[in-house]
XYZ file of C-alpha atoms in Angstrom:
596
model
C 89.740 108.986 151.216
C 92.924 109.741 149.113
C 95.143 110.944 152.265
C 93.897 107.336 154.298
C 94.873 105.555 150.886
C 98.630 107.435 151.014
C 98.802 106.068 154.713
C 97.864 102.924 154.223
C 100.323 102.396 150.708
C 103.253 103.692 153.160
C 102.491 101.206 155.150
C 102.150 98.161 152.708
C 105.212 99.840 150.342
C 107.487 99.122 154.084
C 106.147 95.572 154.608
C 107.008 95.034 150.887
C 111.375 95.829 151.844
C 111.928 92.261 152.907
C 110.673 90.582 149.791
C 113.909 89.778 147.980
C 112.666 91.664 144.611
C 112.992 94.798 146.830
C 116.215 94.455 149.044
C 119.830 93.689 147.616
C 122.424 91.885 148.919
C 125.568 93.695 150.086
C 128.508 94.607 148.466
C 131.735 96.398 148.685
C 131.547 99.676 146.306
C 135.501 100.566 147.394
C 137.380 98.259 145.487
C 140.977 99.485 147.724
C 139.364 97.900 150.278
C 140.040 94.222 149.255
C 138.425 93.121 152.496
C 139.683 89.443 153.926
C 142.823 89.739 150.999
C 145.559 89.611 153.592
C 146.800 87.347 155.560
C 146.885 87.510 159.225
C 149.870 87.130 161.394
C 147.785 87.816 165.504
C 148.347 84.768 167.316
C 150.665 82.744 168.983
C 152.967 83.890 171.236
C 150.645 87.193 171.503
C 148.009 84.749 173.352
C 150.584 85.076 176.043
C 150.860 89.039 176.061
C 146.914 89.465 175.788
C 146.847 87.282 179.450
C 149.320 89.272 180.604
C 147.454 92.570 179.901
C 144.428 90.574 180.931
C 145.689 90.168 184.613
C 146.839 93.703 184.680
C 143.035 94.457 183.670
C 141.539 91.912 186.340
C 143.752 93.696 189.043
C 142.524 97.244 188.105
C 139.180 96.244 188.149
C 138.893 97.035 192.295
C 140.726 99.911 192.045
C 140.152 103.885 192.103
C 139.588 105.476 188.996
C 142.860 107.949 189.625
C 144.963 104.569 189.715
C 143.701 102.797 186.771
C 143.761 105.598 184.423
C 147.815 106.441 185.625
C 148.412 102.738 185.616
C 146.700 102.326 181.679
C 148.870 105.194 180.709
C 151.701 103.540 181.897
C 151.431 100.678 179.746
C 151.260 102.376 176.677
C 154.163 104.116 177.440
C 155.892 100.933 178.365
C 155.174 99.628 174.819
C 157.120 102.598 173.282
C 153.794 105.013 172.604
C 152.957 108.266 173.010
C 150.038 108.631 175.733
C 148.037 111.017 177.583
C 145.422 111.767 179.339
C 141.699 113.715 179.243
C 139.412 114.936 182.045
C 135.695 115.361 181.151
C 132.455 116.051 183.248
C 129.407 116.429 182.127
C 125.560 117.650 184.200
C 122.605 116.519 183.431
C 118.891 115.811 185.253
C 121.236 117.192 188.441
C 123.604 114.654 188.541
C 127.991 114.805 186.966
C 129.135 112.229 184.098
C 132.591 112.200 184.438
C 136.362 110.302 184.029
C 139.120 109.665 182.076
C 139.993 108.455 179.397
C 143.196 107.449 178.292
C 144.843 107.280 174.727
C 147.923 107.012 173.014
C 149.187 107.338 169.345
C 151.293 105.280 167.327
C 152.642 107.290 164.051
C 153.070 105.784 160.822
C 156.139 105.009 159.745
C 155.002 105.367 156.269
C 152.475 108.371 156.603
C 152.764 111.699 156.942
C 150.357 112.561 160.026
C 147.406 113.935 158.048
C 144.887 111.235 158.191
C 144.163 108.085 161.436
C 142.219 105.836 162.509
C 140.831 104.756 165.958
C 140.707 102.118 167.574
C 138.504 102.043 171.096
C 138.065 99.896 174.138
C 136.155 101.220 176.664
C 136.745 100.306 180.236
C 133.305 100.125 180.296
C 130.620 99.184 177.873
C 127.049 100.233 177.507
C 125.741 97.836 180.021
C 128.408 99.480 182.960
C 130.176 95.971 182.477
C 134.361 96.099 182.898
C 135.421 95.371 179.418
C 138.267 93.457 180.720
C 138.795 91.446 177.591
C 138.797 94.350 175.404
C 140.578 96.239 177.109
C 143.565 94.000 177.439
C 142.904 93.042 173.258
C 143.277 96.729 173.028
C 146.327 97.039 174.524
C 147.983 93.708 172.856
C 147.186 95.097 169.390
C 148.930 98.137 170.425
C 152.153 96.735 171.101
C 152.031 94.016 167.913
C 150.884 96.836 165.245
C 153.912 98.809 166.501
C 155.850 96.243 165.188
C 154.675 96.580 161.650
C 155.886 99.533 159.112
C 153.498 98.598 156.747
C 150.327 101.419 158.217
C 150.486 104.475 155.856
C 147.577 106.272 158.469
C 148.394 106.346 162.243
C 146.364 104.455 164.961
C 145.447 106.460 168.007
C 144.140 103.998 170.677
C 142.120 105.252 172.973
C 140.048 104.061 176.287
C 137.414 106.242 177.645
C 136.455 106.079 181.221
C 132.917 104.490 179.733
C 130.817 104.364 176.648
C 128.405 107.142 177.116
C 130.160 110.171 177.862
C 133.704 109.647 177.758
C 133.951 108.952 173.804
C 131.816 112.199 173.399
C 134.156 114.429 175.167
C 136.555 113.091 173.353
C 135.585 113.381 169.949
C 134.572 117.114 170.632
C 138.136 117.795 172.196
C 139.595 116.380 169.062
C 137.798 118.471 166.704
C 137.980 121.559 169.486
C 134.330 121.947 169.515
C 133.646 120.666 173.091
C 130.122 122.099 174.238
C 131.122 121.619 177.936
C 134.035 123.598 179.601
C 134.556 120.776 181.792
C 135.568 119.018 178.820
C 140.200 119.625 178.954
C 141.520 119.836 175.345
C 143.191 117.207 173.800
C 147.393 117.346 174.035
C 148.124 114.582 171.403
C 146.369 115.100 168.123
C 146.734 113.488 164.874
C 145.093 113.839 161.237
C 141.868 113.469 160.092
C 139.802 110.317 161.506
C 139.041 107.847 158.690
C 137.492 105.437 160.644
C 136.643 103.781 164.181
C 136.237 100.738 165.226
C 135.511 99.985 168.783
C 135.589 96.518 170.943
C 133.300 95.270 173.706
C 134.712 91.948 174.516
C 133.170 91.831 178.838
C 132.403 88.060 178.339
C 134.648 86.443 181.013
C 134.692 83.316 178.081
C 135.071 82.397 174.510
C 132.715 83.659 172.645
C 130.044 82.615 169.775
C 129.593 85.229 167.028
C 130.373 89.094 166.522
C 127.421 91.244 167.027
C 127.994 94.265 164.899
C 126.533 97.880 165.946
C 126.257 100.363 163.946
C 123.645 103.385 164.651
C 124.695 106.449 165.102
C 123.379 109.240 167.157
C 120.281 111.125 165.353
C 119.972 108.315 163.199
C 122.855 109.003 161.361
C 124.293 105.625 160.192
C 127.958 104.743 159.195
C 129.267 104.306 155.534
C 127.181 100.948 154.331
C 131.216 100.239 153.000
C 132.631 99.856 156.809
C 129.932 97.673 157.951
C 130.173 95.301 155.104
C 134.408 94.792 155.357
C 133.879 94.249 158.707
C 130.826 91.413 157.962
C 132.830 89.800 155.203
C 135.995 89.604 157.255
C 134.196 88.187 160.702
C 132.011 85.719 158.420
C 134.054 85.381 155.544
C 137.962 85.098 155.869
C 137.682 84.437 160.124
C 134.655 81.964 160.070
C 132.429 83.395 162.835
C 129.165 84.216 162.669
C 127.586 87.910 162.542
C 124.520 88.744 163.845
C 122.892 92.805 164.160
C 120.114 94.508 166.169
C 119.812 91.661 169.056
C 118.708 89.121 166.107
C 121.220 85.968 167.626
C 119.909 83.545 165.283
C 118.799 84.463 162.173
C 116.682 82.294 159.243
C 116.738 84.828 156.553
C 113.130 83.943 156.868
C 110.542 87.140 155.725
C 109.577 87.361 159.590
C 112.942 87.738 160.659
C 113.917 89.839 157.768
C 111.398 92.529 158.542
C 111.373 91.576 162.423
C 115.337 92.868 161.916
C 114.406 95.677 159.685
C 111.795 97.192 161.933
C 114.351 96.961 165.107
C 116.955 99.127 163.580
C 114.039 101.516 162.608
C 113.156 101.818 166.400
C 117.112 102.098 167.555
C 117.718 104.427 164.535
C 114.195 106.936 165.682
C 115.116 107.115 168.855
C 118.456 108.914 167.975
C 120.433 107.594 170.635
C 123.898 105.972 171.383
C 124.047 102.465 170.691
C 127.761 102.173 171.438
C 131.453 104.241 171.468
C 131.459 104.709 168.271
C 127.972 106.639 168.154
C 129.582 109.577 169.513
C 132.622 109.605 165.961
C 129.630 109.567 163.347
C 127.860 113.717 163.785
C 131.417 114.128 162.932
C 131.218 112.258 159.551
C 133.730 109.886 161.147
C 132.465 106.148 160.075
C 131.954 103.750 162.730
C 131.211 100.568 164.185
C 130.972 98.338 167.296
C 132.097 94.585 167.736
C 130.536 92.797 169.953
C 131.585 89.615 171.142
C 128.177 87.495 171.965
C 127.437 84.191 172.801
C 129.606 80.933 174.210
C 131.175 79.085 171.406
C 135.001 77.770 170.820
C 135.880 81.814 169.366
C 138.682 83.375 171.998
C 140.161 86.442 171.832
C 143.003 86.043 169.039
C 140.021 85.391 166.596
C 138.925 88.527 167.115
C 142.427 90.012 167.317
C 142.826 88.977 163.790
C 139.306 90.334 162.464
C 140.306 93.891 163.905
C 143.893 93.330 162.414
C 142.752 92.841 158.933
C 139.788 95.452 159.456
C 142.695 97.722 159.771
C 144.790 96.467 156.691
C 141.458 97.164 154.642
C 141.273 100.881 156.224
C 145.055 101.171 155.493
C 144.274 100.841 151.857
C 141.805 103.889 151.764
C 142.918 106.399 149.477
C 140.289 108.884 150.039
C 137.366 108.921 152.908
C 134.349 107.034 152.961
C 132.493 107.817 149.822
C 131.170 105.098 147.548
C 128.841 102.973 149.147
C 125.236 104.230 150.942
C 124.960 106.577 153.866
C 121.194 105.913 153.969
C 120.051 102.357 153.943
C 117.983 100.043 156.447
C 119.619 96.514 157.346
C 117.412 93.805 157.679
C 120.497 90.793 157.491
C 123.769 91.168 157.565
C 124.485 90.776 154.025
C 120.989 92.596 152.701
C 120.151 95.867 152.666
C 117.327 98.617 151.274
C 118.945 101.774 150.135
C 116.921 105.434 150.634
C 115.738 104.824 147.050
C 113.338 102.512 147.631
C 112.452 102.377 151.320
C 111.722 106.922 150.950
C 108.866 106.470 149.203
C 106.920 104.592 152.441
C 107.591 107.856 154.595
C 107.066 110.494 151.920
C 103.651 108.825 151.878
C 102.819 108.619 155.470
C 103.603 112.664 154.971
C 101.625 113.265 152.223
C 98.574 112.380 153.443
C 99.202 115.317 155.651
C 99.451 117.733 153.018
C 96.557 116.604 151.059
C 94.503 116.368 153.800
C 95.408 120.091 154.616
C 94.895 121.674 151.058
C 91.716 119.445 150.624
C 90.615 122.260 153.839
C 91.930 124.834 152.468
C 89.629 124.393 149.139
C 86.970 123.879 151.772
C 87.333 126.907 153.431
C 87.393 128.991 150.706
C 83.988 128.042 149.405
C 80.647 129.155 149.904
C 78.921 128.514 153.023
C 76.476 126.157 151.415
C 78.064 123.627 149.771
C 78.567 120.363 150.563
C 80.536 120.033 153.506
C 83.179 117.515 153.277
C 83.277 113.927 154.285
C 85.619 114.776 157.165
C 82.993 116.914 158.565
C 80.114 116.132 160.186
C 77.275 118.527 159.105
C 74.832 121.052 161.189
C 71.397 120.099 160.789
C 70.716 124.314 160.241
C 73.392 124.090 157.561
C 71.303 124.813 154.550
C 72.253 121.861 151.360
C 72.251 123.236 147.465
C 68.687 123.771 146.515
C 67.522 121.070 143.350
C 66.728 124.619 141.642
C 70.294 126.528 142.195
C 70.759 129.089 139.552
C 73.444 128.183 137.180
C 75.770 130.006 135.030
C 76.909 129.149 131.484
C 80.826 129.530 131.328
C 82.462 129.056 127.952
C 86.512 128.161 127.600
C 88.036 127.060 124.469
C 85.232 126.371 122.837
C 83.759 124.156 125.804
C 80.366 125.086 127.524
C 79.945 123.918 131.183
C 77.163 124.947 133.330
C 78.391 125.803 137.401
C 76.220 126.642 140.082
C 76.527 130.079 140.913
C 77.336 129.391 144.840
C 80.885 127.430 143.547
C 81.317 130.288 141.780
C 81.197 132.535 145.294
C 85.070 133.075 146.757
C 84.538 133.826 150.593
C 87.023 135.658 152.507
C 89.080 133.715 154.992
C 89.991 134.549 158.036
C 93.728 133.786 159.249
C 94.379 135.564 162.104
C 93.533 133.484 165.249
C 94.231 129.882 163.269
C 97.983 131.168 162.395
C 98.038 132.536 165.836
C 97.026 129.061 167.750
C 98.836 126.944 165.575
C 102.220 129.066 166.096
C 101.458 129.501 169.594
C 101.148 125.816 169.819
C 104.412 125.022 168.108
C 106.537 127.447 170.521
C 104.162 126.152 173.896
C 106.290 123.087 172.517
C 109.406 124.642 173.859
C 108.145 124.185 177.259
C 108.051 120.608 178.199
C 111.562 120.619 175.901
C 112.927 122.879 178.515
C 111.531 121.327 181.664
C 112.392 117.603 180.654
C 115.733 118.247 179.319
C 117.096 120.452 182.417
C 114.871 118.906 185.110
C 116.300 116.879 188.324
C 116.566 112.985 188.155
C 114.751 113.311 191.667
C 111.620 115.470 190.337
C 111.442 114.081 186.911
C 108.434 111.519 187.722
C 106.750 114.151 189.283
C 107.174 116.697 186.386
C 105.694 113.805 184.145
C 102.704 113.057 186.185
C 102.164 117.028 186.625
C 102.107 117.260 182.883
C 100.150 114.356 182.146
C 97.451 115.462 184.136
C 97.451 119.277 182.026
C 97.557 117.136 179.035
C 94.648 115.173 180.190
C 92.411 118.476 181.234
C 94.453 121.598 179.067
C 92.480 120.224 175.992
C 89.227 121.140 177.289
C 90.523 123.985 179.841
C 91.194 126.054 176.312
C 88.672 124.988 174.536
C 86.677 126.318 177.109
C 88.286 129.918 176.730
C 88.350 129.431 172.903
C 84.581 128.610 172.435
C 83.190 131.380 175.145
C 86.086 134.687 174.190
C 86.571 133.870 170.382
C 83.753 131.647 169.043
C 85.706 130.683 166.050
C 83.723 130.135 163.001
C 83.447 126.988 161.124
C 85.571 128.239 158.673
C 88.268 129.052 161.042
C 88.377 125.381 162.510
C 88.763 123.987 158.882
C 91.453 126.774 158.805
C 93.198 125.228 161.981
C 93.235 122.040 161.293
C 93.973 122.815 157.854
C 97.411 124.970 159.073
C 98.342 122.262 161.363
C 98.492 119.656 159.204
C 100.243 121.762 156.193
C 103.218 122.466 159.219
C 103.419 118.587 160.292
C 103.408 117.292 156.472
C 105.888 119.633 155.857
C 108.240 118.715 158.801
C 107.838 115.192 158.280
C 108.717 115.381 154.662
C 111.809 117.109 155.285
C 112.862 115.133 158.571
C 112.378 111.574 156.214
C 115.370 112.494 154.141
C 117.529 112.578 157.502
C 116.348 110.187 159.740
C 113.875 108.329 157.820
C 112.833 105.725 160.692
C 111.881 108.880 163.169
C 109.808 110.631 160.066
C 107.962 106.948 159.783
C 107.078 106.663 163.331
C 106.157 110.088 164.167
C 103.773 110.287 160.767
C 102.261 106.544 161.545
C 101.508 107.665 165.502
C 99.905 111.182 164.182
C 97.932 109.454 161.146
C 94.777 109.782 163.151
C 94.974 113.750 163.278
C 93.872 113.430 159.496
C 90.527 111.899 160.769
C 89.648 114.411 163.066
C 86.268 115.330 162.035
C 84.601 118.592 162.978
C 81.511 120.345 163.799
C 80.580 117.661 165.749
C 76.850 117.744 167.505
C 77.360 114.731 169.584
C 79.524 115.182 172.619
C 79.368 111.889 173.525
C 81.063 110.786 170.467
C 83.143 114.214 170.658
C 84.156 113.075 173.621
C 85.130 108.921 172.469
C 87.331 110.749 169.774
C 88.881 112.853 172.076
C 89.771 110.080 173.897
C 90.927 107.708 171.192
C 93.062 110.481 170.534
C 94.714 110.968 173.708
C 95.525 106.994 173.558
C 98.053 108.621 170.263
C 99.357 110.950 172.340
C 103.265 111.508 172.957
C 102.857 110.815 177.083
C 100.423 106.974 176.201
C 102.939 106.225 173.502
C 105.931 107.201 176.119
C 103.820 104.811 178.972
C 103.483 102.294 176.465
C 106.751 101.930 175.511
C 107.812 101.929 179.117
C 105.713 98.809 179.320
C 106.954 96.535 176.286
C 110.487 96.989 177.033
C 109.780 97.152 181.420
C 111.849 100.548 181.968
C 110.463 102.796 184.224
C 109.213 105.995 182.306
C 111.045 108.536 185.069
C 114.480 106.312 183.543
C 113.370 107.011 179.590
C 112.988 110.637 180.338
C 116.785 110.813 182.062
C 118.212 108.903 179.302
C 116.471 111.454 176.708
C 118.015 114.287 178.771
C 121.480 112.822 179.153
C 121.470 112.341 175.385
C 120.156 116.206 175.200
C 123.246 117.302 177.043
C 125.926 115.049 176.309
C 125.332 113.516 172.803
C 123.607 116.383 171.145
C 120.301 114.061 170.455
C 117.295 116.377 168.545
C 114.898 113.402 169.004
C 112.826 115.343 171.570
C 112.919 118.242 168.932
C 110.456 116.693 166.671
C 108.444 115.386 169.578
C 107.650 118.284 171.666
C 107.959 120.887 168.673
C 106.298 118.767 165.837
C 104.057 115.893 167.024
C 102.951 117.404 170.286
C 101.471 120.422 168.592
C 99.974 118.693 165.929
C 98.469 116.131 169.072
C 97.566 119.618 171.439
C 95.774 121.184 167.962
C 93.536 117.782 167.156
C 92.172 117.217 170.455
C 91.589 120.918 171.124
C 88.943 120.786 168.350
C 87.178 117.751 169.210
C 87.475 119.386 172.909
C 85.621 122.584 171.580
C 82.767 120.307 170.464
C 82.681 118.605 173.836
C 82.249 122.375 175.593
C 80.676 124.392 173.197
């Protein structure tokens, strides 16, 4: 009862974050900063160089990839910038990510080379949409910031070939710890990267508001510092609305709030790439995305002048990103819920894990008549404590208490085949982690469908050998589920304090494990459980999800191997090494009472 109580307070203690006595508003913790305190000079006559670059863009857009890339490096060098050029190529699921990308440097006149910040337009966003609008904003900002000595860091400017891969490889070339060989190395370099902030402007029209992205890959989120300067600027000093996480209109209402809140949770477990700048954070390089969403009377020199004084505030920084929260959840854009009070809900969730697994260990360790435990469902030959047990008198500080003698009883455990099938289960793990990760796009669906089907009958195919060439004793299923519990609490404990959203998810789906009860006499209901819990399984969740946001599941599993190989993403880590197990160990006991 006290582990499903610890569930069910993680759950309420999350629902409680949007209440306003929980959640702050957000503030700037970097006073150099001094977001929105400058004026802004984009506008005017550069309207007429952004078209410019904006027909150069529009003529590009039909052409080979060799030819734009020459072509985009020709215009930064016609603005007086250093440029170059990076080949990348990346495999994965059997099929090459490759390109281009294109950047250039501008030096400051009043630095000294040692520290920079990016700015990045991809010439395609996430959606495979040109970026023609940011591209050519890219390129207009270029040429007006080179007319200003005022920048004390340099600006690199840089335009991958697309947002997935081409911002990896280069990130990984600039910090020479590219993972691919087909990755070139980088022949202009700068200083250290203090910040990025990249554009996706594809609307062919003025826009309505700025849509601001910020997760990173793993979960990792961007300094809580960058996001707000950029709010307060967009909102604040330019006007225009700000919106995050696909919420377009937002009421501040508790719905949307947690609606909001629960979104970025999702994005942030996942652990994928939600934009360019995903790719800059592993690398403790702070990041964002602005998005330009909506049709309104905003054009591009509005958002010209948010990135220009975005940059002014960045110019100020005397020291990196430090001050404000690395861990938070967003559920507006001006209120937040830092790791302090939003921990608590996961550590929870995890707990109940760990209780429930010491609570077996007690269990096992006792006497083989007494009382079996309410997660158990008791043999009728099981004998219960006789009304006339002897007793014995203990004395202990002057206190008298009279035990029954059979509490008194320590029986030996045995550990050998539970540690043995709960490791074994955690390495099988590495299997499916293999075969999905390296598997062809074209045999994918028909690796998942193989697997399903051993999930489905695996179960009860080892159960069978379990039951008939090891006939484990009570004690040693208490013992397994005991062990298997103790290794997901633990996990899940430790994951929270680095991607807190994943550690929530993963502990909420595996909650039933806890209930598994054992010894069960009843195969029909042996059977009910088993399949209740195949419905928590990672391959129904996977199918389910696959349904609520209508993606084809063969099109998940590519995207989880792309972000294997390209962006480094762990997320199928903790599925197939973690919750899988934990699943695989659960239904293989109510299996055994199904076949034995």
């Amino acid at each position: 009862m006290s582990s499903a109580q610890d569930a069910f307070v993680g759950i309420a203690w999350l629902l409680l974050l949007p209440l306003d006595r929980y959640s702050r508003q957000t503030y700037i913790s970097e006073n150099a900063l001094l977001p929105g305190q400058v004026h802004t000079y984009f506008g005017g006559s550069e309207q007429n160089v952004f078209r410019a670059f904006k027909h150069e863009v529009d003529f590009l857009a039909a052409e080979p990839d060799e030819i734009v890339t020459g072509r985009l490096e020709d215009i930064f060098k016609s603005t007086g910038l250093k440029a170059a050029r990076q080949k990348y190529s990346y495999s994965s699921c059997g099929g090459s990510h490759g390109g281009e990308n294109v950047y250039s440097i501008l030096h400051a006149p009043r630095g000294d080379a040692t520290e920079a910040v990016v700015l990045v337009a991809a010439w395609r966003n996430m959606d495979g949409e040109l970026n023609r609008r940011g591209v050519a904003l890219l390129f207009t900002l270029a040429k007006y910031f080179k007319r200003w000595s005022l920048w004390s860091k340099d600006i690199i400017f840089l335009i991958p070939a697309d947002s997935r891969a081409g911002p990896q490889a280069w990130v990984d070339a600039y910090h020479d710890t590219p993972s691919n060989r087909s990755v070139a190395p980088l022949t202009l370099k700068s200083g250290a990267l203090q910040g990025v902030i990249a554009l996706d402007y594809a609307l062919d029209h003025s826009f309505e508001s700025i849509h601001v992205i910020y997760d990173g890959i793993n979960g990792q989120l961007p300094n809580l510092d960058l996001f707000n300067t950029a709010v307060s600027i967009a909102s604040g000093q330019m006007g225009m609305g700000a919106s995050l996480q696909r919420m377009w209109k937002h009421g501040d209402s508790y719905k949307e709030r947690l609606r909001t809140m629960l979104r970025g949770m999702v994005s942030q477990g996942l652990g994928h790439a939600s934009g360019p700048h995903s790719s800059f954070i592993p690398y403790h390089v702070d990041a964002i995305t602005l998005r330009a969403v909506g049709q309104g009377w905003q054009d591009e020199m509005a958002l010209g002048r948010s990135v220009e004084s975005v940059f002014r505030s960045l110019n100020n920084l005397l020291e990196h990103f430090h001050q404000s929260f690395f861990f938070y959840l967003l559920m507006q854009v001006n209120r937040f819920v830092s790791i302090g009070t939003y921990l608590p809900s996961a550590m929870l969730v995890a707990i109940n894990f760990t209780i429930t697994a010491i609570a077996l260990w007690v269990q096992s360790g006792r006497h083989q008549t007494s009382k079996i435990s309410a997660g158990m469902v008791a043999s009728a030959t099981v004998p219960l404590r006789s009304e006339r047990a002897d007793f014995q008198v203990i004395r202990h500080d002057g206190m008298v208490a009279m035990v029954p003698k059979e509490d008194l009883v320590v029986t030996e455990r045995y550990l050998s085949l539970p540690l043995t099938l709960v490791v074994g289960a955690h390495f099988l793990g590495a299997v499916p982690l293999s075969i999905f990760n390296h598997n062809s796009e074209q045999t994918i669906a028909t690796t998942m469908v193989t697997f399903g089907v051993l999930n489905l009958v695996g179960p009860y195919m080892f159960a069978i050998v379990l039951t008939r060439y090891f006939a484990p004793s009570p004690q040693q299923y208490l013992l397994l589920k005991s062990f298997s519990l103790l290794v997901l609490g633990m996990f899940l404990s430790a994951l929270a304090t680095l991607n807190f959203s994943l550690a929530f998810l993963i502990g909420l789906l595996s909650t039933p494990f806890t209930f598994i009860p054992l010894q069960l006499h009843s195969r029909a209901i042996a059977f009910g459980g088993s399949v209740i819990l195949n419905l928590a399984s990672p391959f129904a969740v996977l199918y389910a999800c696959s349904q609520y946001w209508n993606v084809p599941v063969q099109h998940i599993l590519v995207e989880a191997a792309f972000g294997w190989n390209v962006w480094g993403m762990r997320t199928q880590v903790v599925v197939w090494c973690v919750w899988w197990p934990a699943w695989l160990i659960g239904t293989v006991i109510l299996a055994s009472s199904v076949v034995g």
